Protein backbone atom coordinates (compact mmCIF):
# COMPACT_ATOMS: atom_id res chain seq x y z
CA UNK A 1 0.00 0.00 0.00
CA UNK A 2 1.32 3.44 -0.98
CA UNK A 3 1.78 5.87 1.89
CA UNK A 4 0.03 9.22 1.68
CA UNK A 5 2.44 12.07 1.16
CA UNK A 6 -0.14 14.74 1.94
CA UNK A 7 -3.59 15.03 3.46
CA UNK A 8 -4.73 15.57 -0.15
CA UNK A 9 -3.85 11.92 -0.86
CA UNK A 10 -6.25 10.59 1.80
CA UNK A 11 -9.47 9.11 0.42
CA UNK A 12 -11.38 10.44 3.42
CA UNK A 13 -10.21 13.98 2.63
CA UNK A 14 -11.18 13.61 -1.05
CA UNK A 15 -14.64 12.35 -0.08
CA UNK A 16 -15.14 15.14 2.48
CA UNK A 17 -14.25 17.77 -0.14
CA UNK A 18 -16.57 16.21 -2.71
CA UNK A 19 -19.45 16.20 -0.24
CA UNK A 20 -18.85 19.81 0.82
CA UNK A 21 -18.91 20.89 -2.86
CA UNK A 22 -22.19 19.06 -3.41
CA UNK A 23 -23.72 20.59 -0.29
CA UNK A 24 -22.59 24.05 -1.38
CA UNK A 25 -24.17 23.63 -4.82
CA UNK A 26 -27.47 22.26 -3.50
CA UNK A 27 -27.69 24.80 -0.66
CA UNK A 28 -27.66 27.64 -3.22
CA UNK A 29 -31.31 26.73 -3.78
CA UNK A 30 -32.30 26.98 -0.10
CA UNK A 31 -34.68 29.86 0.67
CA UNK A 32 -33.08 33.27 1.27
CA UNK A 33 -34.44 33.36 4.82
CA UNK A 34 -32.17 30.37 5.58
CA UNK A 35 -29.01 32.24 4.47
CA UNK A 36 -27.76 32.99 7.99
CA UNK A 37 -29.06 29.84 9.62
CA UNK A 38 -29.36 26.46 7.90
CA UNK A 39 -27.45 27.40 4.74
CA UNK A 40 -24.55 28.87 6.68
CA UNK A 41 -24.48 26.04 9.23
CA UNK A 42 -24.53 23.14 6.77
CA UNK A 43 -21.85 24.76 4.61
CA UNK A 44 -19.62 25.55 7.60
CA UNK A 45 -19.90 22.08 9.11
CA UNK A 46 -19.35 20.27 5.80
CA UNK A 47 -16.28 22.38 4.97
CA UNK A 48 -14.86 21.89 8.43
CA UNK A 49 -14.59 18.11 8.00
CA UNK A 50 -11.82 18.44 5.40
CA UNK A 51 -10.18 21.31 7.28
CA UNK A 52 -9.95 19.21 10.44
CA UNK A 53 -8.44 16.30 8.47
CA UNK A 54 -5.81 18.65 7.02
CA UNK A 55 -5.04 20.00 10.47
CA UNK A 56 -4.77 16.46 11.87
CA UNK A 57 -2.24 15.65 9.16
CA UNK A 58 -0.12 18.63 10.19
CA UNK A 59 -0.20 17.47 13.82
CA UNK A 60 0.59 13.81 13.27
CA UNK A 61 4.00 14.24 14.91
CA UNK A 62 2.00 14.20 18.16
CA UNK A 63 -0.33 11.21 18.14
CA UNK A 64 -2.74 12.62 20.74
CA UNK A 65 -3.13 15.85 18.74
CA UNK A 66 -3.65 13.83 15.56
CA UNK A 67 -6.41 11.81 17.24
CA UNK A 68 -7.96 14.95 18.71
CA UNK A 69 -8.23 16.66 15.30
CA UNK A 70 -9.64 13.50 13.69
CA UNK A 71 -12.19 13.36 16.51
CA UNK A 72 -13.09 16.98 15.70
CA UNK A 73 -13.50 16.00 12.04
CA UNK A 74 -15.82 13.18 13.08
CA UNK A 75 -17.84 15.62 15.18
CA UNK A 76 -18.17 17.94 12.18
CA UNK A 77 -19.35 15.13 9.92
CA UNK A 78 -21.97 14.19 12.51
CA UNK A 79 -23.03 17.83 12.79
CA UNK A 80 -23.33 17.92 8.99
CA UNK A 81 -25.59 14.87 9.16
CA UNK A 82 -27.79 16.79 11.61
CA UNK A 83 -28.07 19.72 9.19
CA UNK A 84 -28.84 17.30 6.34
CA UNK A 85 -31.72 15.94 8.43
CA UNK A 86 -32.87 19.52 9.11
CA UNK A 87 -32.83 20.26 5.37
CA UNK A 88 -34.85 17.09 4.82
CA UNK A 89 -37.35 18.09 7.51
CA UNK A 90 -37.86 21.44 5.80
CA UNK A 91 -38.25 19.85 2.37
CA UNK A 92 -35.18 21.59 0.92
CA UNK A 93 -33.61 18.34 -0.29
CA UNK A 94 -35.12 15.09 -1.50
CA UNK A 95 -35.22 11.91 0.55
CA UNK A 96 -32.88 10.36 -2.01
CA UNK A 97 -30.34 13.20 -1.66
CA UNK A 98 -30.52 13.10 2.12
CA UNK A 99 -30.03 9.34 2.22
CA UNK A 100 -27.10 9.51 -0.21
CA UNK A 101 -25.31 12.22 1.78
CA UNK A 102 -25.99 10.50 5.10
CA UNK A 103 -24.57 7.21 3.84
CA UNK A 104 -21.49 8.91 2.44
CA UNK A 105 -20.93 10.91 5.64
CA UNK A 106 -21.26 7.66 7.60
CA UNK A 107 -18.45 6.33 5.39
CA UNK A 108 -16.38 9.39 6.26
CA UNK A 109 -17.01 8.65 9.94
CA UNK A 110 -15.93 5.03 9.53
CA UNK A 111 -12.75 6.09 7.73
CA UNK A 112 -11.94 8.65 10.42
CA UNK A 113 -12.49 6.08 13.16
CA UNK A 114 -10.25 3.63 11.34
CA UNK A 115 -7.54 6.30 11.20
CA UNK A 116 -7.99 6.97 14.91
CA UNK A 117 -7.75 3.25 15.71
CA UNK A 118 -4.61 2.94 13.56
CA UNK A 119 -3.13 6.30 14.50
CA UNK A 120 0.33 4.83 15.12
CA UNK A 121 0.50 3.94 11.41
CA UNK A 122 -0.08 7.58 10.42
CA UNK A 123 2.06 9.06 13.17
CA UNK A 124 5.09 6.80 12.71
CA UNK A 125 6.29 8.86 9.73
CA UNK A 126 6.17 12.62 10.05
CA UNK A 127 7.39 13.57 6.59
CA UNK A 128 5.32 16.56 5.47
mmCIF file of N, CA and C in Angstrom:
data_model
loop_
_atom_site.group_PDB
_atom_site.id
_atom_site.type_symbol
_atom_site.label_atom_id
_atom_site.label_comp_id
_atom_site.label_asym_id
_atom_site.label_seq_id
_atom_site.Cartn_x
_atom_site.Cartn_y
_atom_site.Cartn_z
ATOM 1 N N UNK A 1 0.847 -1.177 0.000
ATOM 2 C CA UNK A 1 0.000 0.000 0.000
ATOM 3 C C UNK A 1 0.894 1.243 0.000
ATOM 4 N N UNK A 2 0.578 2.184 -0.870
ATOM 5 C CA UNK A 2 1.317 3.437 -0.978
ATOM 6 C C UNK A 2 0.970 4.343 0.200
ATOM 7 N N UNK A 3 2.003 4.938 0.782
ATOM 8 C CA UNK A 3 1.781 5.868 1.893
ATOM 9 C C UNK A 3 1.363 7.232 1.352
ATOM 10 N N UNK A 4 0.461 7.868 2.050
ATOM 11 C CA UNK A 4 0.026 9.219 1.684
ATOM 12 C C UNK A 4 1.170 10.188 1.944
ATOM 13 N N UNK A 5 1.408 11.051 1.003
ATOM 14 C CA UNK A 5 2.442 12.069 1.161
ATOM 15 C C UNK A 5 1.861 13.386 1.659
ATOM 16 N N UNK A 6 0.552 13.512 1.559
ATOM 17 C CA UNK A 6 -0.137 14.739 1.940
ATOM 18 C C UNK A 6 -1.554 14.378 2.360
ATOM 19 N N UNK A 7 -2.177 15.256 3.110
ATOM 20 C CA UNK A 7 -3.586 15.032 3.464
ATOM 21 C C UNK A 7 -4.439 14.952 2.209
ATOM 22 N N UNK A 8 -3.985 15.585 1.121
ATOM 23 C CA UNK A 8 -4.731 15.566 -0.147
ATOM 24 C C UNK A 8 -4.784 14.171 -0.767
ATOM 25 N N UNK A 9 -3.885 13.289 -0.345
ATOM 26 C CA UNK A 9 -3.854 11.915 -0.856
ATOM 27 C C UNK A 9 -4.836 10.997 -0.132
ATOM 28 N N UNK A 10 -5.365 11.423 0.996
ATOM 29 C CA UNK A 10 -6.253 10.592 1.799
ATOM 30 C C UNK A 10 -7.642 10.508 1.166
ATOM 31 N N UNK A 11 -8.135 9.297 1.008
ATOM 32 C CA UNK A 11 -9.466 9.110 0.418
ATOM 33 C C UNK A 11 -10.550 9.799 1.250
ATOM 34 N N UNK A 12 -10.391 9.791 2.559
ATOM 35 C CA UNK A 12 -11.382 10.440 3.425
ATOM 36 C C UNK A 12 -11.415 11.943 3.166
ATOM 37 N N UNK A 13 -10.265 12.541 2.924
ATOM 38 C CA UNK A 13 -10.210 13.980 2.626
ATOM 39 C C UNK A 13 -10.876 14.259 1.277
ATOM 40 N N UNK A 14 -10.583 13.429 0.292
ATOM 41 C CA UNK A 14 -11.185 13.614 -1.045
ATOM 42 C C UNK A 14 -12.705 13.507 -0.973
ATOM 43 N N UNK A 15 -13.199 12.525 -0.216
ATOM 44 C CA UNK A 15 -14.645 12.354 -0.082
ATOM 45 C C UNK A 15 -15.266 13.534 0.663
ATOM 46 N N UNK A 16 -14.617 13.989 1.720
ATOM 47 C CA UNK A 16 -15.136 15.137 2.476
ATOM 48 C C UNK A 16 -15.230 16.376 1.592
ATOM 49 N N UNK A 17 -14.209 16.612 0.768
ATOM 50 C CA UNK A 17 -14.251 17.772 -0.143
ATOM 51 C C UNK A 17 -15.358 17.637 -1.164
ATOM 52 N N UNK A 18 -15.515 16.444 -1.723
ATOM 53 C CA UNK A 18 -16.574 16.209 -2.706
ATOM 54 C C UNK A 18 -17.946 16.486 -2.095
ATOM 55 N N UNK A 19 -18.163 15.986 -0.902
ATOM 56 C CA UNK A 19 -19.445 16.200 -0.237
ATOM 57 C C UNK A 19 -19.680 17.676 0.069
ATOM 58 N N UNK A 20 -18.657 18.384 0.507
ATOM 59 C CA UNK A 20 -18.851 19.810 0.819
ATOM 60 C C UNK A 20 -19.168 20.599 -0.446
ATOM 61 N N UNK A 21 -18.580 20.215 -1.574
ATOM 62 C CA UNK A 21 -18.911 20.888 -2.857
ATOM 63 C C UNK A 21 -20.360 20.626 -3.237
ATOM 64 N N UNK A 22 -20.802 19.393 -3.076
ATOM 65 C CA UNK A 22 -22.191 19.057 -3.410
ATOM 66 C C UNK A 22 -23.164 19.818 -2.512
ATOM 67 N N UNK A 23 -22.852 19.867 -1.228
ATOM 68 C CA UNK A 23 -23.720 20.594 -0.294
ATOM 69 C C UNK A 23 -23.758 22.067 -0.647
ATOM 70 N N UNK A 24 -22.619 22.638 -0.984
ATOM 71 C CA UNK A 24 -22.589 24.048 -1.379
ATOM 72 C C UNK A 24 -23.506 24.282 -2.578
ATOM 73 N N UNK A 25 -23.370 23.452 -3.605
ATOM 74 C CA UNK A 25 -24.174 23.629 -4.821
ATOM 75 C C UNK A 25 -25.674 23.502 -4.538
ATOM 76 N N UNK A 26 -26.053 22.480 -3.789
ATOM 77 C CA UNK A 26 -27.474 22.264 -3.504
ATOM 78 C C UNK A 26 -28.023 23.354 -2.581
ATOM 79 N N UNK A 27 -27.208 23.789 -1.620
ATOM 80 C CA UNK A 27 -27.692 24.795 -0.664
ATOM 81 C C UNK A 27 -27.898 26.170 -1.299
ATOM 82 N N UNK A 28 -27.387 26.382 -2.499
ATOM 83 C CA UNK A 28 -27.658 27.641 -3.216
ATOM 84 C C UNK A 28 -29.151 27.806 -3.468
ATOM 85 N N UNK A 29 -29.870 26.694 -3.489
ATOM 86 C CA UNK A 29 -31.307 26.726 -3.781
ATOM 87 C C UNK A 29 -32.160 26.823 -2.521
ATOM 88 N N UNK A 30 -31.532 26.828 -1.337
ATOM 89 C CA UNK A 30 -32.297 26.980 -0.100
ATOM 90 C C UNK A 30 -32.926 28.375 -0.086
ATOM 91 N N UNK A 31 -34.033 28.539 0.598
ATOM 92 C CA UNK A 31 -34.684 29.859 0.667
ATOM 93 C C UNK A 31 -33.751 30.926 1.247
ATOM 94 N N UNK A 32 -33.926 32.146 0.801
ATOM 95 C CA UNK A 32 -33.084 33.267 1.268
ATOM 96 C C UNK A 32 -33.159 33.445 2.780
ATOM 97 N N UNK A 33 -34.328 33.173 3.374
ATOM 98 C CA UNK A 33 -34.439 33.355 4.822
ATOM 99 C C UNK A 33 -33.582 32.363 5.612
ATOM 100 N N UNK A 34 -33.065 31.342 4.935
ATOM 101 C CA UNK A 34 -32.172 30.374 5.583
ATOM 102 C C UNK A 34 -30.695 30.763 5.454
ATOM 103 N N UNK A 35 -30.403 31.860 4.770
ATOM 104 C CA UNK A 35 -29.013 32.241 4.472
ATOM 105 C C UNK A 35 -28.129 32.269 5.718
ATOM 106 N N UNK A 36 -28.606 32.839 6.804
ATOM 107 C CA UNK A 36 -27.760 32.985 7.994
ATOM 108 C C UNK A 36 -28.054 31.927 9.051
ATOM 109 N N UNK A 37 -28.806 30.918 8.680
ATOM 110 C CA UNK A 37 -29.059 29.835 9.624
ATOM 111 C C UNK A 37 -28.681 28.508 8.969
ATOM 112 N N UNK A 38 -29.625 27.789 8.430
ATOM 113 C CA UNK A 38 -29.358 26.458 7.899
ATOM 114 C C UNK A 38 -28.294 26.462 6.799
ATOM 115 N N UNK A 39 -28.408 27.370 5.848
ATOM 116 C CA UNK A 39 -27.447 27.402 4.739
ATOM 117 C C UNK A 39 -26.033 27.601 5.259
ATOM 118 N N UNK A 40 -25.866 28.589 6.117
ATOM 119 C CA UNK A 40 -24.546 28.870 6.684
ATOM 120 C C UNK A 40 -24.039 27.697 7.521
ATOM 121 N N UNK A 41 -24.894 27.121 8.328
ATOM 122 C CA UNK A 41 -24.481 26.038 9.233
ATOM 123 C C UNK A 41 -24.065 24.783 8.476
ATOM 124 N N UNK A 42 -24.848 24.376 7.488
ATOM 125 C CA UNK A 42 -24.526 23.142 6.768
ATOM 126 C C UNK A 42 -23.254 23.324 5.937
ATOM 127 N N UNK A 43 -23.073 24.505 5.374
ATOM 128 C CA UNK A 43 -21.847 24.763 4.608
ATOM 129 C C UNK A 43 -20.634 24.780 5.531
ATOM 130 N N UNK A 44 -20.741 25.451 6.666
ATOM 131 C CA UNK A 44 -19.625 25.553 7.595
ATOM 132 C C UNK A 44 -19.220 24.173 8.112
ATOM 133 N N UNK A 45 -20.196 23.400 8.553
ATOM 134 C CA UNK A 45 -19.898 22.078 9.105
ATOM 135 C C UNK A 45 -19.292 21.159 8.042
ATOM 136 N N UNK A 46 -19.861 21.166 6.843
ATOM 137 C CA UNK A 46 -19.350 20.269 5.799
ATOM 138 C C UNK A 46 -17.927 20.645 5.379
ATOM 139 N N UNK A 47 -17.629 21.940 5.328
ATOM 140 C CA UNK A 47 -16.276 22.376 4.973
ATOM 141 C C UNK A 47 -15.275 22.071 6.072
ATOM 142 N N UNK A 48 -15.742 22.098 7.298
ATOM 143 C CA UNK A 48 -14.857 21.885 8.435
ATOM 144 C C UNK A 48 -14.331 20.456 8.512
ATOM 145 N N UNK A 49 -15.054 19.496 7.965
ATOM 146 C CA UNK A 49 -14.588 18.107 8.002
ATOM 147 C C UNK A 49 -13.215 18.003 7.347
ATOM 148 N N UNK A 50 -13.102 18.488 6.117
ATOM 149 C CA UNK A 50 -11.822 18.437 5.405
ATOM 150 C C UNK A 50 -10.750 19.277 6.077
ATOM 151 N N UNK A 51 -11.142 20.438 6.605
ATOM 152 C CA UNK A 51 -10.177 21.310 7.276
ATOM 153 C C UNK A 51 -9.589 20.624 8.508
ATOM 154 N N UNK A 52 -10.427 19.913 9.256
ATOM 155 C CA UNK A 52 -9.947 19.209 10.444
ATOM 156 C C UNK A 52 -9.024 18.053 10.067
ATOM 157 N N UNK A 53 -9.313 17.388 8.953
ATOM 158 C CA UNK A 53 -8.444 16.305 8.474
ATOM 159 C C UNK A 53 -7.076 16.880 8.098
ATOM 160 N N UNK A 54 -7.074 17.997 7.399
ATOM 161 C CA UNK A 54 -5.813 18.651 7.016
ATOM 162 C C UNK A 54 -5.021 19.048 8.258
ATOM 163 N N UNK A 55 -5.711 19.587 9.243
ATOM 164 C CA UNK A 55 -5.041 19.999 10.471
ATOM 165 C C UNK A 55 -4.499 18.788 11.232
ATOM 166 N N UNK A 56 -5.250 17.687 11.228
ATOM 167 C CA UNK A 56 -4.774 16.460 11.873
ATOM 168 C C UNK A 56 -3.477 15.992 11.221
ATOM 169 N N UNK A 57 -3.434 16.067 9.893
ATOM 170 C CA UNK A 57 -2.238 15.646 9.164
ATOM 171 C C UNK A 57 -1.026 16.461 9.621
ATOM 172 N N UNK A 58 -1.221 17.753 9.775
ATOM 173 C CA UNK A 58 -0.121 18.625 10.188
ATOM 174 C C UNK A 58 0.339 18.327 11.616
ATOM 175 N N UNK A 59 -0.531 17.733 12.419
ATOM 176 C CA UNK A 59 -0.204 17.471 13.824
ATOM 177 C C UNK A 59 0.134 16.016 14.091
ATOM 178 N N UNK A 60 0.383 15.229 13.050
ATOM 179 C CA UNK A 60 0.592 13.810 13.265
ATOM 180 C C UNK A 60 1.907 13.479 13.952
ATOM 181 N N UNK A 61 2.776 14.445 14.124
ATOM 182 C CA UNK A 61 3.995 14.236 14.911
ATOM 183 C C UNK A 61 3.633 13.910 16.362
ATOM 184 N N UNK A 62 2.483 14.418 16.791
ATOM 185 C CA UNK A 62 1.996 14.200 18.156
ATOM 186 C C UNK A 62 0.700 13.396 18.064
ATOM 187 N N UNK A 63 0.790 12.124 18.363
ATOM 188 C CA UNK A 63 -0.330 11.213 18.141
ATOM 189 C C UNK A 63 -1.620 11.667 18.826
ATOM 190 N N UNK A 64 -1.530 12.172 20.033
ATOM 191 C CA UNK A 64 -2.741 12.617 20.742
ATOM 192 C C UNK A 64 -3.388 13.812 20.043
ATOM 193 N N UNK A 65 -2.587 14.708 19.491
ATOM 194 C CA UNK A 65 -3.135 15.847 18.744
ATOM 195 C C UNK A 65 -3.778 15.367 17.445
ATOM 196 N N UNK A 66 -3.116 14.422 16.797
ATOM 197 C CA UNK A 66 -3.647 13.830 15.561
ATOM 198 C C UNK A 66 -5.035 13.237 15.831
ATOM 199 N N UNK A 67 -5.135 12.436 16.881
ATOM 200 C CA UNK A 67 -6.408 11.805 17.236
ATOM 201 C C UNK A 67 -7.447 12.863 17.596
ATOM 202 N N UNK A 68 -7.034 13.882 18.316
ATOM 203 C CA UNK A 68 -7.960 14.946 18.710
ATOM 204 C C UNK A 68 -8.561 15.642 17.485
ATOM 205 N N UNK A 69 -7.736 15.962 16.505
ATOM 206 C CA UNK A 69 -8.233 16.659 15.303
ATOM 207 C C UNK A 69 -9.116 15.734 14.470
ATOM 208 N N UNK A 70 -8.778 14.440 14.416
ATOM 209 C CA UNK A 70 -9.644 13.499 13.695
ATOM 210 C C UNK A 70 -10.978 13.350 14.416
ATOM 211 N N UNK A 71 -10.954 13.405 15.731
ATOM 212 C CA UNK A 71 -12.186 13.363 16.515
ATOM 213 C C UNK A 71 -13.031 14.604 16.216
ATOM 214 N N UNK A 72 -12.372 15.752 16.089
ATOM 215 C CA UNK A 72 -13.088 16.982 15.703
ATOM 216 C C UNK A 72 -13.712 16.827 14.317
ATOM 217 N N UNK A 73 -12.974 16.224 13.386
ATOM 218 C CA UNK A 73 -13.499 16.001 12.038
ATOM 219 C C UNK A 73 -14.734 15.107 12.095
ATOM 220 N N UNK A 74 -14.679 14.075 12.940
ATOM 221 C CA UNK A 74 -15.823 13.181 13.082
ATOM 222 C C UNK A 74 -17.017 13.936 13.672
ATOM 223 N N UNK A 75 -16.760 14.803 14.626
ATOM 224 C CA UNK A 75 -17.838 15.624 15.179
ATOM 225 C C UNK A 75 -18.469 16.510 14.123
ATOM 226 N N UNK A 76 -17.644 17.071 13.252
ATOM 227 C CA UNK A 76 -18.166 17.940 12.183
ATOM 228 C C UNK A 76 -18.988 17.145 11.171
ATOM 229 N N UNK A 77 -18.554 15.910 10.869
ATOM 230 C CA UNK A 77 -19.348 15.126 9.917
ATOM 231 C C UNK A 77 -20.684 14.749 10.531
ATOM 232 N N UNK A 78 -20.692 14.487 11.853
ATOM 233 C CA UNK A 78 -21.966 14.192 12.505
ATOM 234 C C UNK A 78 -22.853 15.430 12.573
ATOM 235 N N UNK A 79 -22.247 16.591 12.809
ATOM 236 C CA UNK A 79 -23.032 17.826 12.787
ATOM 237 C C UNK A 79 -23.621 18.043 11.396
ATOM 238 N N UNK A 80 -22.832 17.778 10.364
ATOM 239 C CA UNK A 80 -23.326 17.922 8.994
ATOM 240 C C UNK A 80 -24.519 16.999 8.767
ATOM 241 N N UNK A 81 -24.445 15.779 9.300
ATOM 242 C CA UNK A 81 -25.588 14.868 9.161
ATOM 243 C C UNK A 81 -26.836 15.446 9.837
ATOM 244 N N UNK A 82 -26.649 16.123 10.966
ATOM 245 C CA UNK A 82 -27.794 16.788 11.614
ATOM 246 C C UNK A 82 -28.406 17.836 10.685
ATOM 247 N N UNK A 83 -27.564 18.667 10.073
ATOM 248 C CA UNK A 83 -28.070 19.724 9.190
ATOM 249 C C UNK A 83 -28.720 19.131 7.938
ATOM 250 N N UNK A 84 -28.203 17.993 7.475
ATOM 251 C CA UNK A 84 -28.836 17.298 6.344
ATOM 252 C C UNK A 84 -30.253 16.890 6.747
ATOM 253 N N UNK A 85 -30.391 16.336 7.946
ATOM 254 C CA UNK A 85 -31.717 15.944 8.433
ATOM 255 C C UNK A 85 -32.629 17.160 8.586
ATOM 256 N N UNK A 86 -32.078 18.284 9.009
ATOM 257 C CA UNK A 86 -32.875 19.515 9.112
ATOM 258 C C UNK A 86 -33.341 19.964 7.738
ATOM 259 N N UNK A 87 -32.459 19.894 6.741
ATOM 260 C CA UNK A 87 -32.832 20.261 5.374
ATOM 261 C C UNK A 87 -33.915 19.328 4.841
ATOM 262 N N UNK A 88 -33.816 18.055 5.195
ATOM 263 C CA UNK A 88 -34.855 17.086 4.824
ATOM 264 C C UNK A 88 -36.189 17.449 5.480
ATOM 265 N N UNK A 89 -36.131 17.744 6.780
ATOM 266 C CA UNK A 89 -37.350 18.093 7.515
ATOM 267 C C UNK A 89 -38.058 19.295 6.910
ATOM 268 N N UNK A 90 -37.279 20.222 6.386
ATOM 269 C CA UNK A 90 -37.855 21.440 5.799
ATOM 270 C C UNK A 90 -38.243 21.254 4.339
ATOM 271 N N UNK A 91 -37.922 20.113 3.759
ATOM 272 C CA UNK A 91 -38.254 19.849 2.365
ATOM 273 C C UNK A 91 -37.322 20.522 1.369
ATOM 274 N N UNK A 92 -36.131 20.909 1.812
ATOM 275 C CA UNK A 92 -35.184 21.592 0.919
ATOM 276 C C UNK A 92 -34.376 20.626 0.071
ATOM 277 N N UNK A 93 -34.288 19.375 0.503
ATOM 278 C CA UNK A 93 -33.611 18.344 -0.286
ATOM 279 C C UNK A 93 -34.521 17.122 -0.336
ATOM 280 N N UNK A 94 -34.306 16.298 -1.341
ATOM 281 C CA UNK A 94 -35.121 15.095 -1.501
ATOM 282 C C UNK A 94 -34.677 14.014 -0.515
ATOM 283 N N UNK A 95 -35.565 13.052 -0.290
ATOM 284 C CA UNK A 95 -35.219 11.907 0.551
ATOM 285 C C UNK A 95 -34.008 11.175 -0.024
ATOM 286 N N UNK A 96 -33.991 11.049 -1.335
ATOM 287 C CA UNK A 96 -32.881 10.364 -2.009
ATOM 288 C C UNK A 96 -31.557 11.088 -1.758
ATOM 289 N N UNK A 97 -31.561 12.421 -1.895
ATOM 290 C CA UNK A 97 -30.342 13.204 -1.664
ATOM 291 C C UNK A 97 -29.899 13.089 -0.207
ATOM 292 N N UNK A 98 -30.842 13.208 0.704
ATOM 293 C CA UNK A 98 -30.516 13.098 2.123
ATOM 294 C C UNK A 98 -29.936 11.741 2.472
ATOM 295 N N UNK A 99 -30.526 10.690 1.941
ATOM 296 C CA UNK A 99 -30.034 9.335 2.216
ATOM 297 C C UNK A 99 -28.629 9.147 1.642
ATOM 298 N N UNK A 100 -28.411 9.632 0.425
ATOM 299 C CA UNK A 100 -27.097 9.513 -0.210
ATOM 300 C C UNK A 100 -26.026 10.224 0.623
ATOM 301 N N UNK A 101 -26.291 11.476 0.978
ATOM 302 C CA UNK A 101 -25.307 12.224 1.777
ATOM 303 C C UNK A 101 -25.084 11.571 3.128
ATOM 304 N N UNK A 102 -26.140 11.127 3.782
ATOM 305 C CA UNK A 102 -25.994 10.498 5.097
ATOM 306 C C UNK A 102 -25.151 9.235 5.023
ATOM 307 N N UNK A 103 -25.374 8.425 4.009
ATOM 308 C CA UNK A 103 -24.571 7.208 3.838
ATOM 309 C C UNK A 103 -23.098 7.542 3.585
ATOM 310 N N UNK A 104 -22.866 8.539 2.762
ATOM 311 C CA UNK A 104 -21.487 8.907 2.443
ATOM 312 C C UNK A 104 -20.791 9.561 3.639
ATOM 313 N N UNK A 105 -21.530 10.355 4.418
ATOM 314 C CA UNK A 105 -20.932 10.907 5.637
ATOM 315 C C UNK A 105 -20.680 9.811 6.668
ATOM 316 N N UNK A 106 -21.529 8.804 6.721
ATOM 317 C CA UNK A 106 -21.263 7.660 7.600
ATOM 318 C C UNK A 106 -19.969 6.972 7.189
ATOM 319 N N UNK A 107 -19.717 6.897 5.879
ATOM 320 C CA UNK A 107 -18.450 6.328 5.393
ATOM 321 C C UNK A 107 -17.271 7.180 5.830
ATOM 322 N N UNK A 108 -17.433 8.490 5.774
ATOM 323 C CA UNK A 108 -16.383 9.389 6.261
ATOM 324 C C UNK A 108 -16.112 9.089 7.734
ATOM 325 N N UNK A 109 -17.164 8.954 8.522
ATOM 326 C CA UNK A 109 -17.007 8.650 9.943
ATOM 327 C C UNK A 109 -16.272 7.341 10.175
ATOM 328 N N UNK A 110 -16.607 6.326 9.398
ATOM 329 C CA UNK A 110 -15.927 5.030 9.530
ATOM 330 C C UNK A 110 -14.447 5.148 9.174
ATOM 331 N N UNK A 111 -14.147 5.901 8.122
ATOM 332 C CA UNK A 111 -12.747 6.088 7.729
ATOM 333 C C UNK A 111 -11.974 6.840 8.805
ATOM 334 N N UNK A 112 -12.596 7.879 9.353
ATOM 335 C CA UNK A 112 -11.944 8.646 10.418
ATOM 336 C C UNK A 112 -11.683 7.764 11.638
ATOM 337 N N UNK A 113 -12.665 6.962 12.008
ATOM 338 C CA UNK A 113 -12.490 6.078 13.159
ATOM 339 C C UNK A 113 -11.425 5.023 12.906
ATOM 340 N N UNK A 114 -11.322 4.565 11.682
ATOM 341 C CA UNK A 114 -10.255 3.627 11.342
ATOM 342 C C UNK A 114 -8.890 4.301 11.489
ATOM 343 N N UNK A 115 -8.794 5.556 11.038
ATOM 344 C CA UNK A 115 -7.540 6.301 11.196
ATOM 345 C C UNK A 115 -7.202 6.500 12.675
ATOM 346 N N UNK A 116 -8.206 6.793 13.471
ATOM 347 C CA UNK A 116 -7.995 6.969 14.910
ATOM 348 C C UNK A 116 -7.480 5.660 15.522
ATOM 349 N N UNK A 117 -8.132 4.551 15.152
ATOM 350 C CA UNK A 117 -7.749 3.253 15.706
ATOM 351 C C UNK A 117 -6.380 2.782 15.228
ATOM 352 N N UNK A 118 -5.920 3.308 14.103
ATOM 353 C CA UNK A 118 -4.609 2.939 13.557
ATOM 354 C C UNK A 118 -3.680 4.154 13.545
ATOM 355 N N UNK A 119 -3.865 5.036 14.495
ATOM 356 C CA UNK A 119 -3.128 6.301 14.502
ATOM 357 C C UNK A 119 -1.621 6.112 14.474
ATOM 358 N N UNK A 120 -1.118 5.054 15.104
ATOM 359 C CA UNK A 120 0.327 4.835 15.119
ATOM 360 C C UNK A 120 0.881 4.656 13.699
ATOM 361 N N UNK A 121 0.079 4.106 12.797
ATOM 362 C CA UNK A 121 0.498 3.943 11.406
ATOM 363 C C UNK A 121 0.711 5.309 10.746
ATOM 364 N N UNK A 122 -0.176 6.251 11.025
ATOM 365 C CA UNK A 122 -0.083 7.579 10.424
ATOM 366 C C UNK A 122 0.954 8.446 11.118
ATOM 367 N N UNK A 123 1.166 8.215 12.383
ATOM 368 C CA UNK A 123 2.057 9.057 13.172
ATOM 369 C C UNK A 123 3.489 8.542 13.201
ATOM 370 N N UNK A 124 3.737 7.357 12.663
ATOM 371 C CA UNK A 124 5.087 6.800 12.711
ATOM 372 C C UNK A 124 6.037 7.517 11.763
ATOM 373 N N UNK A 125 5.480 8.104 10.690
ATOM 374 C CA UNK A 125 6.287 8.860 9.734
ATOM 375 C C UNK A 125 5.759 10.284 9.713
ATOM 376 N N UNK A 126 6.626 11.233 9.986
ATOM 377 C CA UNK A 126 6.172 12.618 10.050
ATOM 378 C C UNK A 126 6.707 13.454 8.899
ATOM 379 N N UNK A 127 6.964 12.818 7.759
ATOM 380 C CA UNK A 127 7.389 13.572 6.589
ATOM 381 C C UNK A 127 6.211 14.405 6.100
ATOM 382 N N UNK A 128 6.406 15.701 5.944
ATOM 383 C CA UNK A 128 5.316 16.564 5.475
ATOM 384 C C UNK A 128 5.314 16.697 4.022
#
